[in-house]
Amino acid sequence: MTIRLEHANITVTDPKATAAWLERVFGWKTRWEGPAMQTGHTVHIGTDDSYIALFGYGDAARNTQDTYRTVGLLNHLAVFTDEDIDAVAERVKEAGFEPGNFNDYAPGRRFYFHDSDGIEWEVASHQH
């Protein structure tokens, strides 16, 4: 039996704007977009195998809690790249975010950044 993650659904301020930087930084493509849940809007963006549903609801509250200390909140989203991780970090900078906490780990490297909605992203590579 094979079970894999198909998608995650996260609330963002502006699904179209978030999808735009995800396309530029990660090379992902919009798979679907349209109305969702009353007056909300959703964009599905990712690869052929998996995606993230970006949900926007206009007046959604911003999280002010420490996600690592609050049960049930998202700590971070991690993506894997098979390209030079420094090139990805440069695209993160070009998108207006600050990559940091670079570190080596077996078997590769990783870094983190926060987007404009305060969501923490991890980028990992198995290349040194």
Short mmCIF file of C-alpha atoms in Angstrom, two decimals:
data_model
loop_
_atom_site.label_atom_id
_atom_site.label_comp_id
_atom_site.label_asym_id
_atom_site.label_seq_id
_atom_site.Cartn_x
_atom_site.Cartn_y
_atom_site.Cartn_z
CA MET A 1 0.00 0.00 0.00
CA THR A 2 1.24 3.51 -0.83
CA ILE A 3 -0.06 6.58 0.91
CA ARG A 4 1.31 9.98 -0.09
CA LEU A 5 0.43 13.54 0.71
CA GLU A 6 -1.83 14.87 -2.03
CA HIS A 7 -2.22 18.46 -0.82
CA ALA A 8 -2.25 20.84 2.11
CA ASN A 9 -4.75 23.70 2.41
CA ILE A 10 -3.55 26.95 3.99
CA THR A 11 -5.22 30.32 4.49
CA VAL A 12 -3.36 33.26 2.98
CA THR A 13 -4.16 36.94 2.54
CA ASP A 14 -4.12 36.88 -1.28
CA PRO A 15 -4.13 33.45 -2.99
CA LYS A 16 -3.25 34.89 -6.42
CA ALA A 17 -0.28 36.88 -5.08
CA THR A 18 1.01 33.88 -3.12
CA ALA A 19 0.61 31.67 -6.21
CA ALA A 20 2.58 34.22 -8.26
CA TRP A 21 5.64 34.11 -6.00
CA LEU A 22 5.41 30.29 -5.70
CA GLU A 23 5.53 30.12 -9.51
CA ARG A 24 8.58 32.42 -9.65
CA VAL A 25 10.50 30.87 -6.76
CA PHE A 26 9.64 27.16 -7.00
CA GLY A 27 8.53 26.86 -10.64
CA TRP A 28 5.14 25.48 -9.62
CA LYS A 29 2.06 25.79 -11.84
CA THR A 30 -1.53 26.71 -11.06
CA ARG A 31 -3.62 23.55 -11.40
CA TRP A 32 -7.02 25.11 -10.62
CA GLU A 33 -8.51 28.25 -9.16
CA GLY A 34 -11.98 29.45 -8.36
CA PRO A 35 -14.54 30.41 -5.74
CA ALA A 36 -14.58 28.51 -2.45
CA MET A 37 -16.54 28.49 0.81
CA GLN A 38 -19.02 31.36 0.65
CA THR A 39 -17.00 34.40 -0.46
CA GLY A 40 -13.55 32.79 -0.45
CA HIS A 41 -11.18 32.13 -3.34
CA THR A 42 -8.78 29.19 -3.77
CA VAL A 43 -5.76 28.56 -5.98
CA HIS A 44 -4.31 25.05 -6.27
CA ILE A 45 -0.60 25.35 -7.11
CA GLY A 46 2.10 22.71 -7.29
CA THR A 47 3.39 19.89 -9.45
CA ASP A 48 1.67 17.03 -11.24
CA ASP A 49 2.00 14.90 -8.09
CA SER A 50 1.02 17.26 -5.27
CA TYR A 51 -0.11 20.79 -4.58
CA ILE A 52 -0.96 23.39 -1.99
CA ALA A 53 -4.47 24.83 -1.85
CA LEU A 54 -4.15 28.56 -1.13
CA PHE A 55 -7.39 29.75 0.44
CA GLY A 56 -8.29 33.40 0.94
CA TYR A 57 -11.32 34.57 2.85
CA GLY A 58 -11.07 38.35 2.83
CA ASP A 59 -11.32 39.07 6.54
CA ALA A 60 -9.48 36.01 7.88
CA ALA A 61 -7.70 36.68 11.18
CA ARG A 62 -3.91 36.69 11.27
CA ASN A 63 -2.22 34.22 13.60
CA THR A 64 -0.44 35.90 16.50
CA GLN A 65 0.56 32.73 18.32
CA ASP A 66 3.90 30.92 18.36
CA THR A 67 3.08 28.04 16.02
CA TYR A 68 5.72 25.78 17.58
CA ARG A 69 4.10 26.19 20.99
CA THR A 70 0.44 25.92 19.97
CA VAL A 71 -1.10 22.52 19.22
CA GLY A 72 -2.83 22.29 15.87
CA LEU A 73 -1.05 25.16 14.10
CA LEU A 74 1.27 24.82 11.11
CA ASN A 75 4.98 25.00 12.01
CA HIS A 76 6.36 25.17 8.47
CA LEU A 77 6.02 23.79 4.97
CA ALA A 78 9.07 22.03 3.54
CA VAL A 79 9.93 21.65 -0.12
CA PHE A 80 12.74 19.62 -1.68
CA THR A 81 14.87 20.82 -4.57
CA ASP A 82 17.27 18.87 -6.75
CA GLU A 83 18.88 22.08 -8.01
CA ASP A 84 21.50 24.31 -6.41
CA ILE A 85 19.97 25.47 -3.14
CA ASP A 86 21.79 28.82 -3.36
CA ALA A 87 19.97 29.53 -6.64
CA VAL A 88 16.65 28.92 -4.89
CA ALA A 89 17.72 31.19 -2.02
CA GLU A 90 18.47 33.93 -4.55
CA ARG A 91 14.96 33.62 -6.04
CA VAL A 92 13.54 33.81 -2.50
CA LYS A 93 15.42 37.11 -2.06
CA GLU A 94 14.18 38.37 -5.43
CA ALA A 95 10.61 37.62 -4.28
CA GLY A 96 11.19 39.94 -1.32
CA PHE A 97 11.78 37.38 1.43
CA GLU A 98 14.86 36.82 3.59
CA PRO A 99 16.37 33.32 3.53
CA GLY A 100 18.16 32.36 6.73
CA ASN A 101 19.13 29.62 9.14
CA PHE A 102 21.20 27.86 6.46
CA ASN A 103 22.61 24.62 7.74
CA ASP A 104 24.13 21.39 6.56
CA TYR A 105 22.57 18.13 7.60
CA ALA A 106 23.00 14.56 6.46
CA PRO A 107 22.56 14.22 3.54
CA GLY A 108 22.36 17.86 2.35
CA ARG A 109 21.58 21.51 3.11
CA ARG A 110 18.52 23.52 4.04
CA PHE A 111 17.34 27.04 4.79
CA TYR A 112 14.17 28.72 6.00
CA PHE A 113 12.23 31.90 5.25
CA HIS A 114 8.92 33.53 6.18
CA ASP A 115 6.54 34.78 3.50
CA SER A 116 4.37 37.90 3.71
CA ASP A 117 1.66 35.95 5.59
CA GLY A 118 4.14 34.82 8.24
CA ILE A 119 4.21 31.23 6.95
CA GLU A 120 7.58 29.58 7.50
CA TRP A 121 9.01 27.65 4.54
CA GLU A 122 11.92 25.21 4.56
CA VAL A 123 13.89 24.49 1.39
CA ALA A 124 15.95 21.28 1.52
CA SER A 125 18.45 19.76 -0.90
CA HIS A 126 20.52 16.61 -0.83
CA GLN A 127 23.38 18.39 -2.62
CA HIS A 128 26.28 20.07 -0.81
#
